[in-house]
Amino acid sequence: MSADFDYCVIGGGAVGLATALYLSRHGSVLLAEKNDLFGAETSSRNSEVIHAGLYYPAGSLKERLCLRGKDLLYDFCQRHDIPHRRTGKLIVAPAADHPQLQQLLAKGQRLGIPLQLLNQQQLQALEPAVAGKAALLSPTTGIIDSHTYMQTLAAQAGLQGAILMRRTQVQTAFTDQGIWQIKVTTDDGPYQFSAAALINSAGLHATALAQQITPAASRIPALYPCRGHYFSYTHPTPFRHLIYPLPEKNLTGLGIHATLDLGGQVRFGPDTLYLAGDNLSDYRVDPALATRFADAIQAYYPGLQAGDLQPAYAGIRPKLHPAHKPAADFIIRTTHKAPPAVQLFGIESPGLTASLAIGERVTEMLQKI
Ligand SMILES: Cc1cc2nc3c(=O)[nH]c(=O)nc-3n(C[C@H](O)[C@H](O)[C@H](O)COP(=O)(O)OP(=O)(O)OC[C@H]3O[C@@H](n4cnc5c(N)ncnc54)[C@H](O)[C@@H]3O)c2cc1C
């Protein structure tokens, strides 16, 4: 039986859109997104930082796809005029010889990531408002307008013939006579179509959706959603670079950092709060968190007062490990061979940076089956 489409991509976040862009060079694509807008979940609730690739375990997918994705992303931004800036980033340490700073420096050297170790005087000269005894300057870290990025991905995939459906929620998928049958709900009611290959890029919902795909994949991981809050700074920016503390243990988060948006406004965040239930759309920011934020920020920016912080927004990380366990890697796995399916789980940070490299990888995986 021949299928309506060569590929069905479930999820129109940065990763699903980038995957649709790559796949549409090889065949017909239908992308299904349940919300009114593309990228309205995690892909627009993050720090919008193009990461250099320093933090992740050696050889992990996070490391490899971040390094490749960063190059692809800067190139894509330049070619398509997407607002972005290589702001550079400072990782600030409270002691001159801090072992974590030394480890990051050694790692950067191994990976060929440009880094410069600064002493206190050099840090002061670059960022007079920042307190620290030493810092690492990462000049290739930058920021991107994630909204324009996703609009451009959608437009470019569309130009290559991909059909991108909003308000289209995938309910189930099952195999029948060697192809995938996919049941969706739309504003016009339920609808069914078929595809030769299936890609589950449903972000926070990918693990739950995997349970609706039959035959069931083996080893569907458990989800540990972890919210991160942001506060905006009500004064003009005191910084020229992104300012990060040393990362948290087990890389649960990168520490409450200061990022700049392209308008030059500063926001602080995210913290890490594992969610007990499975409410994946609770994006509240409790104003009382400002005190805890102020304590953390004052370690590197003593000029901050809790009253300078305004609740801004929150995002939820689709983590695959509970608190106090080592960080899990991205899972990008061929779960079915005939007909093929690739499923993506745990695409937390640096998923925005890595999005084009993930799209490229998924496409290569499907070409090899
Ligand atoms: C607090 C925070 C800070 C971060 N900071 C950074 C950063 O600075 N830099 C960086 O590189 N990364 C960062 N990230 C990570 C990055 O945001 C994510 O890795 C990336 O956005 C994931 O994209 P995605 O497309 O996989 O997921 P999503 O953006 O969640 O997209 C999945 C889509 O699937 C749709 N969907 C779900 N179920 C269905 C269904 N059944 N049918 C149809 N559609 C469905 C959803 O509506 C959603 O739009 C951060 C993440 C968080 C939470």
Short mmCIF file of C-alpha atoms and ligand atoms in Angstrom, two decimals:
data_model
loop_
_atom_site.label_atom_id
_atom_site.label_comp_id
_atom_site.label_asym_id
_atom_site.label_seq_id
_atom_site.Cartn_x
_atom_site.Cartn_y
_atom_site.Cartn_z
CA MET A 1 0.00 0.00 0.00
CA SER A 2 1.42 3.44 -0.77
CA ALA A 3 1.38 6.10 1.94
CA ASP A 4 -0.04 9.63 1.72
CA PHE A 5 3.31 11.06 2.85
CA ASP A 6 6.88 9.82 3.06
CA TYR A 7 7.35 11.31 6.53
CA CYS A 8 5.07 12.40 9.37
CA VAL A 9 6.74 14.62 11.98
CA ILE A 10 4.80 14.98 15.24
CA GLY A 11 5.53 18.29 16.98
CA GLY A 12 6.25 21.75 15.62
CA GLY A 13 8.85 23.00 18.10
CA ALA A 14 12.34 24.01 16.95
CA VAL A 15 13.40 20.36 16.66
CA GLY A 16 10.34 19.11 14.74
CA LEU A 17 10.51 22.11 12.37
CA ALA A 18 14.25 21.62 11.76
CA THR A 19 13.61 17.92 11.12
CA ALA A 20 10.83 18.76 8.64
CA LEU A 21 13.25 21.12 6.87
CA TYR A 22 15.90 18.40 6.41
CA LEU A 23 13.43 15.63 5.56
CA SER A 24 11.65 17.74 2.95
CA ARG A 25 14.84 17.56 0.85
CA HIS A 26 14.23 13.80 0.53
CA GLY A 27 10.46 13.33 0.24
CA SER A 28 7.00 14.56 1.14
CA VAL A 29 6.50 15.68 4.75
CA LEU A 30 3.47 16.35 6.89
CA LEU A 31 4.18 18.00 10.26
CA ALA A 32 1.40 17.96 12.87
CA GLU A 33 1.40 20.53 15.68
CA LYS A 34 -1.39 20.55 18.26
CA ASN A 35 -1.18 24.23 19.26
CA ASP A 36 -2.32 27.38 17.42
CA LEU A 37 1.29 28.41 16.86
CA PHE A 38 4.54 26.58 16.18
CA GLY A 39 7.04 26.53 19.02
CA ALA A 40 4.61 27.73 21.69
CA GLU A 41 5.92 25.28 24.32
CA THR A 42 9.55 24.71 25.36
CA SER A 43 11.02 26.23 22.21
CA SER A 44 9.77 29.70 23.16
CA ARG A 45 10.26 29.32 26.93
CA ASN A 46 14.02 29.20 27.27
CA SER A 47 17.11 31.42 27.50
CA GLU A 48 17.55 31.73 23.70
CA VAL A 49 21.26 31.12 24.12
CA ILE A 50 23.36 29.58 21.37
CA HIS A 51 25.57 27.40 23.55
CA ALA A 52 29.24 26.82 22.81
CA GLY A 53 29.05 23.12 23.86
CA LEU A 54 31.19 23.18 27.01
CA TYR A 55 29.07 21.46 29.59
CA TYR A 56 28.10 18.00 28.38
CA PRO A 57 29.67 14.58 29.04
CA ALA A 58 32.41 13.66 26.57
CA GLY A 59 31.05 11.98 23.46
CA SER A 60 27.40 12.45 24.48
CA LEU A 61 24.75 13.35 21.92
CA LYS A 62 24.28 16.62 23.80
CA GLU A 63 27.93 17.49 23.25
CA ARG A 64 28.19 16.35 19.62
CA LEU A 65 24.88 17.83 18.50
CA CYS A 66 25.50 21.11 20.33
CA LEU A 67 28.89 21.57 18.64
CA ARG A 68 27.55 20.72 15.19
CA GLY A 69 24.26 22.55 15.81
CA LYS A 70 25.99 25.77 16.86
CA ASP A 71 27.86 26.00 13.55
CA LEU A 72 24.76 25.12 11.53
CA LEU A 73 22.67 27.63 13.49
CA TYR A 74 25.04 30.59 13.10
CA ASP A 75 25.26 29.83 9.39
CA PHE A 76 21.45 29.50 9.06
CA CYS A 77 20.94 32.79 10.94
CA GLN A 78 23.34 34.59 8.62
CA ARG A 79 21.83 33.16 5.45
CA HIS A 80 18.23 33.92 6.47
CA ASP A 81 18.75 37.21 8.30
CA ILE A 82 17.56 35.89 11.66
CA PRO A 83 18.28 38.33 14.50
CA HIS A 84 21.14 36.91 16.58
CA ARG A 85 24.34 38.17 18.21
CA ARG A 86 27.62 36.64 19.36
CA THR A 87 27.47 38.37 22.71
CA GLY A 88 30.07 36.12 24.34
CA LYS A 89 29.56 34.73 27.80
CA LEU A 90 31.44 34.91 31.10
CA ILE A 91 31.41 32.02 33.56
CA VAL A 92 32.29 33.65 36.85
CA ALA A 93 34.04 31.84 39.74
CA PRO A 94 34.27 32.93 43.38
CA ALA A 95 37.90 31.70 43.66
CA ALA A 96 40.90 32.24 41.39
CA ASP A 97 41.83 28.56 41.09
CA HIS A 98 38.36 27.09 41.20
CA PRO A 99 38.62 23.45 40.05
CA GLN A 100 35.37 23.63 38.04
CA LEU A 101 36.72 26.58 36.05
CA GLN A 102 39.93 24.66 35.35
CA GLN A 103 37.95 21.60 34.27
CA LEU A 104 35.82 23.67 31.88
CA LEU A 105 38.95 25.29 30.46
CA ALA A 106 40.58 21.89 29.85
CA LYS A 107 37.37 20.60 28.26
CA GLY A 108 37.11 23.62 25.97
CA GLN A 109 40.72 23.06 24.86
CA ARG A 110 40.01 19.38 24.09
CA LEU A 111 36.94 20.27 22.04
CA GLY A 112 38.48 23.23 20.23
CA ILE A 113 36.04 25.70 21.83
CA PRO A 114 37.74 29.10 22.08
CA LEU A 115 37.99 30.19 25.73
CA GLN A 116 39.97 32.78 27.62
CA LEU A 117 40.76 32.58 31.34
CA LEU A 118 40.44 36.01 32.96
CA ASN A 119 41.83 37.11 36.32
CA GLN A 120 39.94 39.45 38.62
CA GLN A 121 41.36 42.63 37.04
CA GLN A 122 40.56 41.49 33.52
CA LEU A 123 37.02 40.53 34.60
CA GLN A 124 36.56 43.94 36.22
CA ALA A 125 37.76 45.69 33.07
CA LEU A 126 35.24 43.79 30.93
CA GLU A 127 32.29 43.81 33.35
CA PRO A 128 32.73 46.35 36.17
CA ALA A 129 29.39 45.41 37.84
CA VAL A 130 30.30 41.71 38.18
CA ALA A 131 31.99 40.31 41.31
CA GLY A 132 34.28 37.30 40.92
CA LYS A 133 37.88 36.23 41.40
CA ALA A 134 38.23 34.71 37.93
CA ALA A 135 36.15 33.99 34.84
CA LEU A 136 36.12 32.11 31.58
CA LEU A 137 35.20 34.11 28.49
CA SER A 138 33.44 32.07 25.80
CA PRO A 139 33.34 34.32 22.73
CA THR A 140 31.33 31.90 20.52
CA THR A 141 28.29 31.85 22.84
CA GLY A 142 25.46 34.01 21.55
CA ILE A 143 21.75 34.78 21.54
CA ILE A 144 19.04 34.23 18.95
CA ASP A 145 15.49 35.40 18.35
CA SER A 146 13.91 31.95 18.66
CA HIS A 147 10.54 33.12 17.28
CA THR A 148 11.97 34.41 14.01
CA TYR A 149 14.13 31.27 13.84
CA MET A 150 11.09 28.99 14.02
CA GLN A 151 9.06 31.10 11.59
CA THR A 152 11.97 30.84 9.15
CA LEU A 153 12.28 27.08 9.62
CA ALA A 154 8.56 26.72 8.89
CA ALA A 155 8.74 29.00 5.83
CA GLN A 156 11.81 27.24 4.40
CA ALA A 157 10.35 23.76 4.98
CA GLY A 158 7.12 24.97 3.32
CA LEU A 159 9.09 26.23 0.31
CA GLN A 160 10.51 22.73 -0.05
CA GLY A 161 6.99 21.31 -0.13
CA ALA A 162 6.47 20.28 3.52
CA ILE A 163 2.88 20.59 4.73
CA LEU A 164 2.82 22.08 8.22
CA MET A 165 -0.46 21.69 10.07
CA ARG A 166 -1.33 23.62 13.24
CA ARG A 167 -4.24 22.74 15.55
CA THR A 168 -3.67 19.12 14.61
CA GLN A 169 -3.13 16.77 17.53
CA VAL A 170 -1.87 13.25 16.95
CA GLN A 171 -3.90 10.81 19.04
CA THR A 172 -2.54 7.43 17.96
CA ALA A 173 -0.40 5.83 15.30
CA PHE A 174 -0.37 2.18 14.30
CA THR A 175 1.13 0.06 11.58
CA ASP A 176 -1.00 -1.43 8.85
CA GLN A 177 0.27 -3.23 5.75
CA GLY A 178 3.79 -1.85 6.13
CA ILE A 179 2.94 1.84 6.63
CA TRP A 180 1.91 4.07 9.53
CA GLN A 181 -1.70 5.08 9.98
CA ILE A 182 -1.96 8.27 12.02
CA LYS A 183 -5.13 9.47 13.73
CA VAL A 184 -5.40 13.17 14.50
CA THR A 185 -7.99 15.56 15.83
CA THR A 186 -8.46 18.91 14.10
CA ASP A 187 -10.95 21.78 14.33
CA ASP A 188 -12.96 19.93 11.67
CA GLY A 189 -13.03 16.73 13.73
CA PRO A 190 -11.02 13.50 13.60
CA TYR A 191 -8.97 12.65 10.53
CA GLN A 192 -6.64 9.83 9.49
CA PHE A 193 -3.74 9.77 7.05
CA SER A 194 -0.77 7.51 6.40
CA ALA A 195 3.00 7.94 6.23
CA ALA A 196 5.89 5.67 5.34
CA ALA A 197 7.95 6.87 8.33
CA LEU A 198 7.08 8.43 11.68
CA ILE A 199 9.05 10.91 13.79
CA ASN A 200 7.97 11.58 17.37
CA SER A 201 9.34 15.05 18.22
CA ALA A 202 6.61 15.96 20.71
CA GLY A 203 8.90 17.49 23.34
CA LEU A 204 7.39 17.26 26.82
CA HIS A 205 4.68 14.95 25.46
CA ALA A 206 6.96 12.58 23.55
CA THR A 207 7.05 9.90 26.26
CA ALA A 208 3.24 9.90 26.69
CA LEU A 209 2.73 9.90 22.92
CA ALA A 210 5.11 6.94 22.56
CA GLN A 211 2.58 4.93 24.59
CA GLN A 212 -0.03 5.64 21.89
CA ILE A 213 2.13 4.25 19.10
CA THR A 214 1.60 0.54 18.34
CA PRO A 215 3.36 -1.76 18.29
CA ALA A 216 4.83 -0.24 21.44
CA ALA A 217 8.49 0.70 21.43
CA SER A 218 10.67 -1.04 23.97
CA ARG A 219 12.39 1.09 26.63
CA ILE A 220 10.20 4.21 26.63
CA PRO A 221 11.91 6.35 29.26
CA ALA A 222 10.16 7.96 32.25
CA LEU A 223 9.72 11.75 32.22
CA TYR A 224 10.85 13.99 35.11
CA PRO A 225 9.54 17.46 34.17
CA CYS A 226 11.59 20.24 35.70
CA ARG A 227 10.40 23.85 35.59
CA GLY A 228 12.72 26.82 35.29
CA HIS A 229 11.54 30.35 36.14
CA TYR A 230 12.73 33.68 34.76
CA PHE A 231 12.63 37.17 36.24
CA SER A 232 13.23 40.30 34.22
CA TYR A 233 15.45 43.09 35.49
CA THR A 234 13.66 46.41 35.69
CA HIS A 235 16.74 48.59 35.05
CA PRO A 236 18.97 49.11 32.01
CA THR A 237 21.49 46.31 31.55
CA PRO A 238 24.61 46.52 33.69
CA PHE A 239 26.29 43.81 31.51
CA ARG A 240 27.74 43.52 28.01
CA HIS A 241 28.05 39.73 28.06
CA LEU A 242 25.88 36.86 29.25
CA ILE A 243 26.89 36.21 32.86
CA TYR A 244 26.81 32.66 34.26
CA PRO A 245 27.80 31.28 37.65
CA LEU A 246 29.47 27.86 37.74
CA PRO A 247 27.02 25.11 36.66
CA GLU A 248 24.99 23.18 39.24
CA LYS A 249 26.08 19.72 40.36
CA ASN A 250 24.88 16.95 37.99
CA LEU A 251 24.09 19.69 35.47
CA THR A 252 20.48 19.91 36.69
CA GLY A 253 20.70 23.48 35.52
CA LEU A 254 23.43 25.90 34.52
CA GLY A 255 22.82 28.14 37.55
CA ILE A 256 20.63 31.26 37.60
CA HIS A 257 22.33 33.32 34.91
CA ALA A 258 21.88 36.69 33.28
CA THR A 259 20.99 36.65 29.62
CA LEU A 260 20.36 39.56 27.35
CA ASP A 261 17.64 39.66 24.77
CA LEU A 262 18.25 41.25 21.39
CA GLY A 263 16.65 44.47 22.66
CA GLY A 264 19.36 44.65 25.35
CA GLN A 265 17.02 43.83 28.26
CA VAL A 266 18.39 41.54 31.02
CA ARG A 267 16.53 38.54 32.39
CA PHE A 268 17.69 36.20 35.13
CA GLY A 269 17.03 32.47 35.28
CA PRO A 270 16.25 29.68 35.08
CA ASP A 271 16.24 27.92 38.46
CA THR A 272 15.30 24.23 38.70
CA LEU A 273 12.09 22.93 40.24
CA TYR A 274 11.14 19.32 39.62
CA LEU A 275 7.36 19.05 39.23
CA ALA A 276 5.54 16.47 41.32
CA GLY A 277 2.49 15.90 39.11
CA ASP A 278 2.18 15.62 35.37
CA ASN A 279 0.73 19.07 34.72
CA LEU A 280 2.86 20.07 31.79
CA SER A 281 1.19 23.40 31.16
CA ASP A 282 1.64 25.07 34.53
CA TYR A 283 3.97 27.96 33.71
CA ARG A 284 3.31 30.08 36.81
CA VAL A 285 6.12 32.16 38.27
CA ASP A 286 5.65 32.66 42.02
CA PRO A 287 6.71 36.27 42.79
CA ALA A 288 7.99 35.03 46.18
CA LEU A 289 10.86 33.30 44.33
CA ALA A 290 12.43 36.75 43.83
CA THR A 291 14.17 36.54 47.21
CA ARG A 292 15.85 33.23 46.37
CA PHE A 293 16.81 34.57 42.94
CA ALA A 294 18.30 37.72 44.49
CA ASP A 295 20.44 35.61 46.87
CA ALA A 296 21.84 33.57 43.98
CA ILE A 297 22.40 36.55 41.67
CA GLN A 298 24.09 38.69 44.34
CA ALA A 299 26.95 36.16 44.42
CA TYR A 300 28.09 37.57 41.05
CA TYR A 301 26.12 40.85 40.86
CA PRO A 302 26.11 42.45 44.33
CA GLY A 303 24.30 45.54 43.03
CA LEU A 304 21.01 43.64 42.63
CA GLN A 305 18.02 44.10 44.96
CA ALA A 306 15.07 41.65 45.10
CA GLY A 307 12.77 44.58 44.24
CA ASP A 308 14.56 44.96 40.87
CA LEU A 309 13.10 41.63 39.71
CA GLN A 310 9.75 41.16 37.96
CA PRO A 311 8.25 37.69 37.32
CA ALA A 312 8.66 37.03 33.58
CA TYR A 313 7.96 33.49 32.33
CA ALA A 314 8.77 29.82 32.90
CA GLY A 315 9.70 26.81 30.79
CA ILE A 316 9.60 23.09 31.54
CA ARG A 317 12.55 20.81 30.79
CA PRO A 318 11.64 17.29 29.58
CA LYS A 319 14.27 15.64 31.80
CA LEU A 320 14.86 11.91 31.82
CA HIS A 321 16.50 11.77 35.23
CA PRO A 322 15.23 12.65 38.71
CA ALA A 323 16.86 15.24 40.98
CA HIS A 324 20.31 14.24 42.31
CA LYS A 325 20.91 11.61 39.62
CA PRO A 326 23.48 12.09 36.84
CA ALA A 327 22.13 14.03 33.86
CA ALA A 328 20.65 11.86 31.12
CA ASP A 329 21.64 12.31 27.48
CA PHE A 330 19.23 13.06 24.62
CA ILE A 331 17.60 9.86 23.36
CA ILE A 332 17.15 9.79 19.57
CA ARG A 333 16.31 6.24 18.70
CA THR A 334 15.05 4.17 15.78
CA THR A 335 12.25 2.41 17.65
CA HIS A 336 10.69 0.67 14.63
CA LYS A 337 12.29 -0.55 11.42
CA ALA A 338 9.44 -1.69 9.15
CA PRO A 339 7.81 0.76 8.85
CA PRO A 340 10.43 3.02 10.40
CA ALA A 341 9.98 5.35 13.35
CA VAL A 342 12.47 7.60 15.11
CA GLN A 343 11.51 8.91 18.54
CA LEU A 344 13.16 11.76 20.45
CA PHE A 345 13.09 11.91 24.23
CA GLY A 346 14.64 14.27 26.76
CA ILE A 347 15.41 17.08 24.32
CA GLU A 348 16.18 19.65 27.00
CA SER A 349 19.04 22.19 26.78
CA PRO A 350 20.94 22.51 24.45
CA GLY A 351 18.08 21.43 22.17
CA LEU A 352 17.54 24.87 20.63
CA THR A 353 21.23 25.20 19.73
CA ALA A 354 21.30 21.60 18.50
CA SER A 355 17.99 21.70 16.60
CA LEU A 356 19.42 21.76 13.05
CA ALA A 357 21.97 19.07 13.93
CA ILE A 358 19.16 16.92 15.36
CA GLY A 359 17.13 17.38 12.16
CA GLU A 360 20.20 16.40 10.15
CA ARG A 361 20.80 13.32 12.35
CA VAL A 362 17.19 12.09 12.23
CA THR A 363 17.26 12.41 8.45
CA GLU A 364 20.51 10.41 8.23
CA MET A 365 19.06 7.73 10.52
CA LEU A 366 15.99 7.35 8.33
CA GLN A 367 18.08 7.26 5.14
CA LYS A 368 20.06 4.31 6.53
CA ILE A 369 17.05 2.11 7.40
C1 LIG B 1 14.12 26.77 31.06
C2 LIG B 1 14.76 26.30 29.78
C3 LIG B 1 15.89 26.97 29.28
C4 LIG B 1 16.49 26.53 28.10
N1 LIG B 1 17.51 27.27 27.56
C5 LIG B 1 18.07 26.88 26.40
C6 LIG B 1 19.06 27.66 25.78
O1 LIG B 1 19.39 28.77 26.23
N2 LIG B 1 19.66 27.17 24.67
C7 LIG B 1 19.33 25.98 24.12
O2 LIG B 1 19.94 25.57 23.15
N3 LIG B 1 18.32 25.24 24.64
C8 LIG B 1 17.67 25.68 25.75
N4 LIG B 1 16.64 24.97 26.28
C9 LIG B 1 16.21 23.74 25.59
C10 LIG B 1 15.34 24.02 24.37
O3 LIG B 1 14.36 25.01 24.64
C11 LIG B 1 14.64 22.70 23.97
O4 LIG B 1 15.59 21.67 23.92
C12 LIG B 1 13.98 22.80 22.61
O5 LIG B 1 13.16 23.94 22.53
C13 LIG B 1 13.16 21.54 22.37
O6 LIG B 1 12.45 21.66 21.17
P1 LIG B 1 11.41 20.55 20.77
O7 LIG B 1 10.94 20.88 19.41
O8 LIG B 1 12.01 19.20 21.00
O9 LIG B 1 10.26 20.65 21.85
P2 LIG B 1 9.00 21.64 21.96
O10 LIG B 1 9.37 23.04 21.72
O11 LIG B 1 8.35 21.29 23.27
O12 LIG B 1 8.06 21.17 20.78
C14 LIG B 1 7.29 20.01 20.82
C15 LIG B 1 5.99 20.31 20.13
O13 LIG B 1 5.24 19.11 20.03
C16 LIG B 1 3.86 19.47 20.11
N5 LIG B 1 3.11 18.27 20.43
C17 LIG B 1 3.16 17.54 21.56
N6 LIG B 1 2.31 16.49 21.50
C18 LIG B 1 1.71 16.56 20.28
C19 LIG B 1 0.74 15.77 19.64
N7 LIG B 1 0.21 14.68 20.21
N8 LIG B 1 0.32 16.13 18.38
C20 LIG B 1 0.84 17.23 17.79
N9 LIG B 1 1.76 18.03 18.37
C21 LIG B 1 2.21 17.69 19.60
C22 LIG B 1 3.85 20.53 21.20
O14 LIG B 1 2.68 21.31 21.15
C23 LIG B 1 5.13 21.30 20.92
O15 LIG B 1 4.91 22.45 20.12
C24 LIG B 1 16.00 25.39 27.43
C25 LIG B 1 14.87 24.72 27.94
C26 LIG B 1 14.24 25.18 29.08
C27 LIG B 1 13.01 24.50 29.58
#
